[in-house]
Coordinates of C-alpha atoms (C1' of nucleotides) in Angstrom, one line a residue:
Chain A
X1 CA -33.3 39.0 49.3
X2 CA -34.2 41.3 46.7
X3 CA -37.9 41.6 46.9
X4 CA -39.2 39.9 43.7
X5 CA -42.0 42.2 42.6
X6 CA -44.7 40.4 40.0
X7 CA -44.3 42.0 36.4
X8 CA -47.8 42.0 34.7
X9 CA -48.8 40.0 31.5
X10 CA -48.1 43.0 29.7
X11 CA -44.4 43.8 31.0
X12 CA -43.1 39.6 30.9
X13 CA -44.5 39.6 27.4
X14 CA -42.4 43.4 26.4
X15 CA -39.2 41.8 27.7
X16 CA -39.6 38.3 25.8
X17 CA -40.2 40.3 22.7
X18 CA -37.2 42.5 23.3
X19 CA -35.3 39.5 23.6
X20 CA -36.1 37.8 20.7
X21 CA -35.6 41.0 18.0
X22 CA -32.1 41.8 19.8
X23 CA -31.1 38.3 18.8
X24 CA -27.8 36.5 19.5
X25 CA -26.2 40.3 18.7
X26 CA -28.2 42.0 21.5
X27 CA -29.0 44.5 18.7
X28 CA -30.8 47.5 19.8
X29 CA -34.8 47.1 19.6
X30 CA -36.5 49.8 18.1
X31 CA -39.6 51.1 19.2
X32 CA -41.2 50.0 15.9
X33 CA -40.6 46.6 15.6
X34 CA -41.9 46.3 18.8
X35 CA -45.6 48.0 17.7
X36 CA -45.0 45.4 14.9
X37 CA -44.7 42.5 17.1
X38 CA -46.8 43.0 20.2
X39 CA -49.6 44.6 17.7
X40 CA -49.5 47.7 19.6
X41 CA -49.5 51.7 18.6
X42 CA -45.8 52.9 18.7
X43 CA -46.7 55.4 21.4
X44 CA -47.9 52.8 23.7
X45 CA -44.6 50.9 22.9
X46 CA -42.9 54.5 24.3
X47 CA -45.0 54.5 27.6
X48 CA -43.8 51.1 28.5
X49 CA -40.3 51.6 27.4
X50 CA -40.4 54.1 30.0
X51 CA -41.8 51.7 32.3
X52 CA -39.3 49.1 32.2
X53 CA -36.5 52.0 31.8
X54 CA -37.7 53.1 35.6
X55 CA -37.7 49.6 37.0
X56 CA -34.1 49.4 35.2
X57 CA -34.9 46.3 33.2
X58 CA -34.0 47.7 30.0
X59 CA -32.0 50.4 29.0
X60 CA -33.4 52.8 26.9
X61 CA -32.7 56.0 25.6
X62 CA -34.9 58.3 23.4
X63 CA -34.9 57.5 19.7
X64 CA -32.3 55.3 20.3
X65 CA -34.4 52.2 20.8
X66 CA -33.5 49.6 24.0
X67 CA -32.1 46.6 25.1
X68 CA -32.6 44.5 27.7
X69 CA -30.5 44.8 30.8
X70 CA -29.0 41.7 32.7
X71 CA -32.0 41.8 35.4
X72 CA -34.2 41.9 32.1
X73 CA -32.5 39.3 30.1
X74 CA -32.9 37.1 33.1
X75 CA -36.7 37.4 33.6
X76 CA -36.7 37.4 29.6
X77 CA -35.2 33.9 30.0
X78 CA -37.1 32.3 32.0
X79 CA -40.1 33.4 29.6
X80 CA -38.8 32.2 27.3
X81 CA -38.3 28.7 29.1
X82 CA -41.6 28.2 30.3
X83 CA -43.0 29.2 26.8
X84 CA -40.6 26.3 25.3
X85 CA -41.5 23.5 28.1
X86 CA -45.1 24.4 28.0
X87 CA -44.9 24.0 23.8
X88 CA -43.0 20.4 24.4
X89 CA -45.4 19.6 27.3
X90 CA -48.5 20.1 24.2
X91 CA -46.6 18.3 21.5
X92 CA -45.1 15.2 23.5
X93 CA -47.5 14.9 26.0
X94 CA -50.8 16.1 24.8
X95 CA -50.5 15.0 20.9
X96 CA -50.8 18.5 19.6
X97 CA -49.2 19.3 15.9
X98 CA -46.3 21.4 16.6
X99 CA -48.3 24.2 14.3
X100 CA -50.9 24.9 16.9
X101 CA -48.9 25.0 20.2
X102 CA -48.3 28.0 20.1
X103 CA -50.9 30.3 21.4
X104 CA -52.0 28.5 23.9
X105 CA -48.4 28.3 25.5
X106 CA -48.6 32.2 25.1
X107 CA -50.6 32.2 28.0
X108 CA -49.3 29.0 29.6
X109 CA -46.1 31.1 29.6
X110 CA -47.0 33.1 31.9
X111 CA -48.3 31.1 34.8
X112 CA -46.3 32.1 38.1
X113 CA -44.8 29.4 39.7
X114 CA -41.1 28.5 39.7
X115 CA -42.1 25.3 41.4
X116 CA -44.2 24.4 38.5
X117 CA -41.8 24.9 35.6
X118 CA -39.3 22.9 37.5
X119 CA -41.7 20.2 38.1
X120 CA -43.1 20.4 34.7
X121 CA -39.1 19.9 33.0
X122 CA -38.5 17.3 35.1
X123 CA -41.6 15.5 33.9
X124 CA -40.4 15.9 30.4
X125 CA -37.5 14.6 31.1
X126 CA -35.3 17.7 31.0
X127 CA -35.5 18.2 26.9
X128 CA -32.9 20.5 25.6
X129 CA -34.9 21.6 22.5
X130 CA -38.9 22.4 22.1
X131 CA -41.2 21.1 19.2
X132 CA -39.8 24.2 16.6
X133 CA -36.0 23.3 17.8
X134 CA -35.7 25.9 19.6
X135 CA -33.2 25.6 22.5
X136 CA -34.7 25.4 26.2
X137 CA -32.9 27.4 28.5
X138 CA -32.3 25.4 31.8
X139 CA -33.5 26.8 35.1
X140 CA -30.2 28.8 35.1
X141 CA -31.1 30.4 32.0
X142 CA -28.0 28.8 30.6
X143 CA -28.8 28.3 26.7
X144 CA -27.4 25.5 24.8
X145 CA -27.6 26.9 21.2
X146 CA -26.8 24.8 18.6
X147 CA -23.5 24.7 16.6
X148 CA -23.9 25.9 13.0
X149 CA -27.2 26.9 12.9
X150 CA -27.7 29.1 9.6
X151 CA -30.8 30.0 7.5
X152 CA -32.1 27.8 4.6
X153 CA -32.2 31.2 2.3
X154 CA -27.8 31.3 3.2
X155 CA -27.3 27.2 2.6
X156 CA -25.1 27.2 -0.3
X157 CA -25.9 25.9 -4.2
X158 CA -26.1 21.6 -3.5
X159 CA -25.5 21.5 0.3
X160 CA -27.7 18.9 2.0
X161 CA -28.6 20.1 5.2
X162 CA -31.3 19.1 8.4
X163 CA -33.7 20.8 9.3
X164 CA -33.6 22.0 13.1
X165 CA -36.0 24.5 13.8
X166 CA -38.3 26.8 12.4
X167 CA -38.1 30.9 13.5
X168 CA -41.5 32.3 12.5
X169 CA -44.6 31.8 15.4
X170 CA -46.9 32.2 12.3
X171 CA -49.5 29.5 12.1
X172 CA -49.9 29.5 8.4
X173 CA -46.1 29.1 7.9
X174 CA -46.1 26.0 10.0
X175 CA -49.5 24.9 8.4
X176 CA -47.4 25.4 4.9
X177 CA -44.7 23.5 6.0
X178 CA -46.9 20.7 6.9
X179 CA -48.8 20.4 3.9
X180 CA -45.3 20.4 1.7
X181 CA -44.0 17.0 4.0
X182 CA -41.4 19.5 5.6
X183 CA -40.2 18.5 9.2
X184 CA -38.1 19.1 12.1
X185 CA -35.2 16.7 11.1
X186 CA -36.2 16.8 7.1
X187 CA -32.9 16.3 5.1
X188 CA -33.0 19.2 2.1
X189 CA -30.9 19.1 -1.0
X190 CA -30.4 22.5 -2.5
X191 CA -30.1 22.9 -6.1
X192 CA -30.7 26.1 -7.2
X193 CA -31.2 30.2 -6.3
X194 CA -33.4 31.7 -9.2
X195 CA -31.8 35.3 -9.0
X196 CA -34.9 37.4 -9.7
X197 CA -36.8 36.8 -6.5
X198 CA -34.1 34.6 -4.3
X199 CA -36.6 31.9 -4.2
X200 CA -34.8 28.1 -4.1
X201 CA -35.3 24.4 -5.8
X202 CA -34.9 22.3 -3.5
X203 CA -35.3 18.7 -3.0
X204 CA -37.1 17.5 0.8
X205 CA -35.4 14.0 0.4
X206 CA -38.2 11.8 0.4
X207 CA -40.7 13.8 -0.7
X208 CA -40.5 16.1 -3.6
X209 CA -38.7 18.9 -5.4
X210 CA -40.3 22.5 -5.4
X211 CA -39.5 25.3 -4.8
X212 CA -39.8 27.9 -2.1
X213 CA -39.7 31.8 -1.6
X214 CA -36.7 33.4 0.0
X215 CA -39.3 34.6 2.8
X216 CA -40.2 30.6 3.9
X217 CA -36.5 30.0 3.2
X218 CA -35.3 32.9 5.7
X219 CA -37.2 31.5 8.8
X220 CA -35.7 27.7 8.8
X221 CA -33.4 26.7 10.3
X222 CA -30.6 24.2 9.2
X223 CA -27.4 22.6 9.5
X224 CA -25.3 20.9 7.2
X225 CA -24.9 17.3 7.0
X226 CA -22.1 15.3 6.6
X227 CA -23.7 12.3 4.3
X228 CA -27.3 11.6 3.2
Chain B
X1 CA -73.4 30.5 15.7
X2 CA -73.8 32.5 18.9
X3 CA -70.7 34.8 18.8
X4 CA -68.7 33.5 21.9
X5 CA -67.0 36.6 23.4
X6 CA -64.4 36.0 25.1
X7 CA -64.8 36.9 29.0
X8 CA -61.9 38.5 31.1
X9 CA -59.7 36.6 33.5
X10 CA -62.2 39.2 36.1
X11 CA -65.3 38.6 35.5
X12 CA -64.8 34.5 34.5
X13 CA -63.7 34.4 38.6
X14 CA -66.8 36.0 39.4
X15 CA -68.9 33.7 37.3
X16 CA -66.9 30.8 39.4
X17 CA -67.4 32.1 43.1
X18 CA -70.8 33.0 42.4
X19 CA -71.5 29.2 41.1
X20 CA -69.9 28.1 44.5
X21 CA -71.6 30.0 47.2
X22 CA -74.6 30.0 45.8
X23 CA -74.6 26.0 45.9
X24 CA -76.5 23.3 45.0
X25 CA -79.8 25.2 46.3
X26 CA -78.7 28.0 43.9
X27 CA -79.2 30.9 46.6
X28 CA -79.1 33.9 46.0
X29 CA -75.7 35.3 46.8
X30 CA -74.9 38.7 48.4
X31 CA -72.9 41.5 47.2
X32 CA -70.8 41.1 50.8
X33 CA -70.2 37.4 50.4
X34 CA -68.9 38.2 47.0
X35 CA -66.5 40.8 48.2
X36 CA -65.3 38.9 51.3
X37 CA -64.2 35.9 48.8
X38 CA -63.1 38.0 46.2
X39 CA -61.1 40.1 48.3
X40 CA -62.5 43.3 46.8
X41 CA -64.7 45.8 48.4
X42 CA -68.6 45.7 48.4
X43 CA -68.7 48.4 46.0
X44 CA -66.8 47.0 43.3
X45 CA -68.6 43.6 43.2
X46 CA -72.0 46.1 42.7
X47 CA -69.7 47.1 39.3
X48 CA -68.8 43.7 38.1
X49 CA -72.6 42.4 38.9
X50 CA -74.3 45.3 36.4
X51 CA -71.8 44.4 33.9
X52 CA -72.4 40.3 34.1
X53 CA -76.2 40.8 34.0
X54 CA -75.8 43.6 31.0
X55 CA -74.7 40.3 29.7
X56 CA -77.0 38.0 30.5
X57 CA -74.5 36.2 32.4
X58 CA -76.0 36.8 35.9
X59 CA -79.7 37.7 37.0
X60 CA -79.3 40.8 39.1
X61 CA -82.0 43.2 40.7
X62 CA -80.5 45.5 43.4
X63 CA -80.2 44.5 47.2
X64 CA -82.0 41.2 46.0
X65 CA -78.4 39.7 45.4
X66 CA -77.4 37.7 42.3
X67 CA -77.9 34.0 41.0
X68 CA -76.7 32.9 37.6
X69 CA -78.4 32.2 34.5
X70 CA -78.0 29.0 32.4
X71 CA -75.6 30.4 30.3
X72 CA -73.6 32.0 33.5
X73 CA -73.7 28.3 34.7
X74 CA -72.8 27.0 31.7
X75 CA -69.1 29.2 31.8
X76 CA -69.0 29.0 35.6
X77 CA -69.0 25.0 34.9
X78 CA -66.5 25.1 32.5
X79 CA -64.0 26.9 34.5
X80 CA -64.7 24.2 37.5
X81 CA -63.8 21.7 34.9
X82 CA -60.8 23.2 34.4
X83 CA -59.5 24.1 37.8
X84 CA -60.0 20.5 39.4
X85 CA -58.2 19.0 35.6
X86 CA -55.3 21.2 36.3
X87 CA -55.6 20.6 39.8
X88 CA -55.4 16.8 38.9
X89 CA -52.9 16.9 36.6
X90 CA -50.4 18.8 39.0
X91 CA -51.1 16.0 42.1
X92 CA -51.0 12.8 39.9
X93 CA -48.7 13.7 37.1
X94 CA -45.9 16.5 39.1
X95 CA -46.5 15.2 42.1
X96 CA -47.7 18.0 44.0
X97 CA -49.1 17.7 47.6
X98 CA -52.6 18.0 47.4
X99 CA -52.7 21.3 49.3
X100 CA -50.4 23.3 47.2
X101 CA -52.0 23.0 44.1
X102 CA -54.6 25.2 44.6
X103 CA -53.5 28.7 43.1
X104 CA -51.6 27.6 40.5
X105 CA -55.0 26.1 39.7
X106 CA -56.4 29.5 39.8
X107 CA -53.9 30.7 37.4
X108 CA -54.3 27.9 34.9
X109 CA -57.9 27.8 34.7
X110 CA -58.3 31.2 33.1
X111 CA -56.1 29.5 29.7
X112 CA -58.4 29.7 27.0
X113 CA -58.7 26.5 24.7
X114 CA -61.0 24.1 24.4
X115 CA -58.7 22.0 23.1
X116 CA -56.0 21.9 25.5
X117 CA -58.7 20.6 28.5
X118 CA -60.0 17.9 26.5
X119 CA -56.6 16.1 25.5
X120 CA -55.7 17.2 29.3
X121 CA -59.2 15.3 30.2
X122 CA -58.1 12.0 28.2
X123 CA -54.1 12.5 29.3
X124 CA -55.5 11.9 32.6
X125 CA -58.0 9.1 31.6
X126 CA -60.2 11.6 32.3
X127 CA -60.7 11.7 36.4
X128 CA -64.4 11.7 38.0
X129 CA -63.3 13.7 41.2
X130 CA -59.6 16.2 41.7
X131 CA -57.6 15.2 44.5
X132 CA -59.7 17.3 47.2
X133 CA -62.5 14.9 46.4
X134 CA -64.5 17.1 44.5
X135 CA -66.2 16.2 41.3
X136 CA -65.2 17.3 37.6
X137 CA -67.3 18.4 35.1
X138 CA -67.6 16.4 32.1
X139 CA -67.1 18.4 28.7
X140 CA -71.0 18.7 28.9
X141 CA -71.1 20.4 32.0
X142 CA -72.2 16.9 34.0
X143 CA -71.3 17.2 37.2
X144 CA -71.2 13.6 39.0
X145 CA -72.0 14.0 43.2
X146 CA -71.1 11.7 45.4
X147 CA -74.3 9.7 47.2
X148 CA -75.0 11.2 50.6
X149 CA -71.9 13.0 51.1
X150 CA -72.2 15.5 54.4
X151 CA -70.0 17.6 56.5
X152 CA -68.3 16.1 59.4
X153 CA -69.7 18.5 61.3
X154 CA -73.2 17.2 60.7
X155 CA -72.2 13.8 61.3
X156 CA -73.4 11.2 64.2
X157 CA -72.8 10.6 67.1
X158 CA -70.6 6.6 67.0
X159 CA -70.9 7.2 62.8
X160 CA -68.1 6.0 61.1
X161 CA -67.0 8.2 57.9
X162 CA -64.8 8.1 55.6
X163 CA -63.3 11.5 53.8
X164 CA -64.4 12.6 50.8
X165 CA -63.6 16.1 50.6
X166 CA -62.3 19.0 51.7
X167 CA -63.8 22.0 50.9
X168 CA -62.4 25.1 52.1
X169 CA -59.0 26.4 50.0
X170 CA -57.3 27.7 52.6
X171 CA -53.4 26.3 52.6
X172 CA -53.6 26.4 56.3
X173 CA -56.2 24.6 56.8
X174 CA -54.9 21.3 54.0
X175 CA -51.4 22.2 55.9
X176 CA -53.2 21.6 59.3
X177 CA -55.3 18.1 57.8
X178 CA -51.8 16.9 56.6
X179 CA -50.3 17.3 60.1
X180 CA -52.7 15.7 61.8
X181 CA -53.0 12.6 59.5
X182 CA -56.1 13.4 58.5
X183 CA -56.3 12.9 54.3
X184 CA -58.9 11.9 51.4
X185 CA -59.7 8.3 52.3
X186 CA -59.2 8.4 55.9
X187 CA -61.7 7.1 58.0
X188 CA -62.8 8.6 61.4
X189 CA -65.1 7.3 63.9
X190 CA -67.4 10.2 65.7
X191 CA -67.1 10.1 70.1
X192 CA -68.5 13.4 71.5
X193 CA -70.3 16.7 70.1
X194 CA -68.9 18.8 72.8
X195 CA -72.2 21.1 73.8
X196 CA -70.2 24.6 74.2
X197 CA -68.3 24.8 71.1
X198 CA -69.6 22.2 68.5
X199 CA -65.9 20.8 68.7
X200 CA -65.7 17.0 68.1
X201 CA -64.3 14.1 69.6
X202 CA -62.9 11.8 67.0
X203 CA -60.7 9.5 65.7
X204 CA -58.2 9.6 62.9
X205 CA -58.4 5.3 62.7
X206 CA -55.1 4.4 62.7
X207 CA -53.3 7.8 63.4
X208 CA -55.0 9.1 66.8
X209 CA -57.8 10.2 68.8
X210 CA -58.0 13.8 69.3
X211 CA -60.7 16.9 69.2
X212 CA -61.3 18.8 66.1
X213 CA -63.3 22.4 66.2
X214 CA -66.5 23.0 64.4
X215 CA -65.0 25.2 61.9
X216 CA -63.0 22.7 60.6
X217 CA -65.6 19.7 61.0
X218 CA -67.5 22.2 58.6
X219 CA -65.2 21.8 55.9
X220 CA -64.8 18.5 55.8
X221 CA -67.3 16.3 53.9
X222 CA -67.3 12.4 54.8
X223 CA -69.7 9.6 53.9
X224 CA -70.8 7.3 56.0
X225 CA -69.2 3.3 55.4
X226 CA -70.6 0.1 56.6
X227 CA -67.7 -1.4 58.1
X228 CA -64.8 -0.9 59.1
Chain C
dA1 C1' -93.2 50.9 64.5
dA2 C1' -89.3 53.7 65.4
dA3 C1' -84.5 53.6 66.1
dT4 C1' -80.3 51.5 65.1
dA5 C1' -77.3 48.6 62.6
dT6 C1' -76.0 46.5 58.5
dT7 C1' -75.9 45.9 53.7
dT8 C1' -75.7 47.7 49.2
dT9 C1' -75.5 51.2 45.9
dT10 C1' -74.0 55.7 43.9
dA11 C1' -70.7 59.2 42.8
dG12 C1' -66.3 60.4 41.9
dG13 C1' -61.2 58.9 41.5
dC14 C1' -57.2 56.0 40.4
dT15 C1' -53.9 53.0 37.6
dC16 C1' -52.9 50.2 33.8
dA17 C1' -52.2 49.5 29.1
dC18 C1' -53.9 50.8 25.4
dC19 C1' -55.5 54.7 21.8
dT20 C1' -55.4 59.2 18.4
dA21 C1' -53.5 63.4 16.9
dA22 C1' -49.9 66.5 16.9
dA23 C1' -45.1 67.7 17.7
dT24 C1' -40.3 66.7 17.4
dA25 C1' -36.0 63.7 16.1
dT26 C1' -33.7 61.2 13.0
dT27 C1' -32.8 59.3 8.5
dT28 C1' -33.0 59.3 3.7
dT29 C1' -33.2 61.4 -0.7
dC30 C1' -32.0 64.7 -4.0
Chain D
dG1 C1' -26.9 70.2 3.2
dA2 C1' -31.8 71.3 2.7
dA3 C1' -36.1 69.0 1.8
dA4 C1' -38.8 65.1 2.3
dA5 C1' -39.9 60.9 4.5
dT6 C1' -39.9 58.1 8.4
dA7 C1' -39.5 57.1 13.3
dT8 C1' -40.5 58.4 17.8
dT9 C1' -42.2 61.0 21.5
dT10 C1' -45.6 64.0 23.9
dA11 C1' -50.2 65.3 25.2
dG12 C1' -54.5 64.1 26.2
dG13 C1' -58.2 60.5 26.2
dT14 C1' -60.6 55.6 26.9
dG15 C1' -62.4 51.4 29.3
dA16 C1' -61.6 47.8 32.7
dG17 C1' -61.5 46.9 37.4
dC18 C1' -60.5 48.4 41.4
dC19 C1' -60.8 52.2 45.3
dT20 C1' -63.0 55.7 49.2
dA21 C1' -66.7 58.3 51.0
dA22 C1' -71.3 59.2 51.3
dA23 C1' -76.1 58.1 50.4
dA24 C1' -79.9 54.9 50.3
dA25 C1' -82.2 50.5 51.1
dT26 C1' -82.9 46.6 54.0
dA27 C1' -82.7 44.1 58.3
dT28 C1' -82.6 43.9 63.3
dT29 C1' -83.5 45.4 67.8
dT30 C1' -86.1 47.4 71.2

DNA sequence: AAATATTTTTAGGCTCACCTAAATATTTTC
DNA sequence: GAAAATATTTAGGTGAGCCTAAAAATATTT
């Protein structure tokens, strides 16, 4: 058996991040976003890069940003996974609002024990999606992703659409969302993109018509509806 | 508001073993006992004490040993709370055996939120004791002890006990109690002190009669029952 | 109470994950 | 395609928490 050697805090959380910013597209990561992200000078982002290069979990080549490599997206995974079950484990379990789960499941995430995650799933009944509707990667790191997920700021003029997850980890966004009666599951009626700034009128069925910038707009998640 | 800096993962595990070895007494606890359960050498506990006292955390004065102050105890208490919640929560809720939760434990009572132990504290109808028997800390730092609870080891001769505790963490040792049949609740009737190595003659009622050494009578705290 | 053994502290180093400042690649603009 | 702007890397430094080796204080033995 390969010998499994611990990464730090530091290294799991690199990896995660690298994961999410390549996206679906396994994009290449820059060394930038990164310092944007994990809050860290770009020349520290360098020394880790180099790092994780040596212990060939991404590949990485100078100015050229990185990507994660198969042995990295794996680990990245499983992150990911015990991020998403520790989130549901707060919301359904522990009555927490879906906006504040998620620091503390930034350090929940990275508890080592595979024994504990596994337990942990089955406790929550297996759930396929986390409080943001995020998919969970099982304990193969097999990801159900759901079909025709776009971006609220790309639903076209008068599609209705649903809700299903919401990208950004920002509190405020989620706090926003709250106060403005949008939800996971929330039906939207689109009626209009004002061209100077992109920002939409929409209708949350139920509650009101507003309107909303294209930057709130870019990190939700929908999918179109067949019938109100 | 007293500005609550946040202590490291290091020095909140210090904070914790000092609490426990100094006891109920509150000795004074050596730099050698600190370094033996810490696992680090003698030296680097000397570090780690100048920098809790700095901080009023610990009082300190060289080869006198350390004690901590109420506002050590205060933290040290806290983190108790936590480890025996978690510990709780993994036994009765994911079913864990009782003597594998203990590092995981470890891990999770370094996660930083107020919040997350008290709904874990009323998820769990909030426990007086973890599975090992040992009391938790109310969110004030109460700490309930059980009535005239003593080693097995210090037990009499023809006394009849029941288990309340087990205080040692070593895996081998819960492994060892588990083979033997001896568990939180079990009763045990006292034969024989045997003169030359303090083992004991007793019997697991219902399971078997059989000898025990002193080191493990040591770490085994019982109360005495009326009847059988 | 002197000698020996043990405990604890000091002094100086190491690695990790970050930092600043300066140098070098790459990309964009004109 | 050269100049300017931006992105990235290198070089050298920091504090936290550990280490070894040696010195100093305390405890034990005789």
């Amino acid at each position: 058996m390969a010998k499994q050697e611990f990464l730090s805090h530091s290294e799991e959380n690199y990896l995660k991040v690298i994961f999410q910013l390549a996206g679906q597209e396994r994009l290449k990561v820059s060394t930038n976003a990164l310092a944007d992200k994990l809050c860290a000078k770009p020349s520290s982002i360098t020394d880790m890069l180099k790092k994780l290069s040596d212990k060939k979990l991404i590949s990485y080549k100078k100015y050229q940003g990185c990507g994660l490599t198969v042995k990295g997206e794996v680990i990245a995974i499983q992150i990911i996974r015990k991020h998403r079950l520790w989130e549901t484990f707060l919301v359904s379990k522990l009555s927490f609002g879906w906006e504040e789960v998620h620091d503390v499941a930034e350090q929940l995430e990275h508890i080592q024990s595979i024994k504990l995650i596994d337990k942990l799933d089955e406790f929550l009944d297996f759930p396929k999606f986390d409080p943001h509707g995020d998919p969970i990667p099982d304990r193969a790191g097999n990801i159900t992703y759901r079909k025709s997920k776009i971006k609220l700021a790309e639903a076209a003029i008068n599609a209705v659409v649903e809700v299903v997850s919401v990208d950004e980890d920002s509190p405020s966004l989620l706090k926003y969302l709250d106060e403005i009666g949008l939800r996971l599951g929330s039906r939207i009626k689109v009626f209009e993109r004002i061209p100077f700034d992109s920002s939409l009128k929409i209708e949350i069925v139920g509650v009101q018509k507003m309107y909303i910038s294209e930057k709130v707009a870019d990190n939700i998640g929908v999918r179109f509806i067949e019938k109100l």
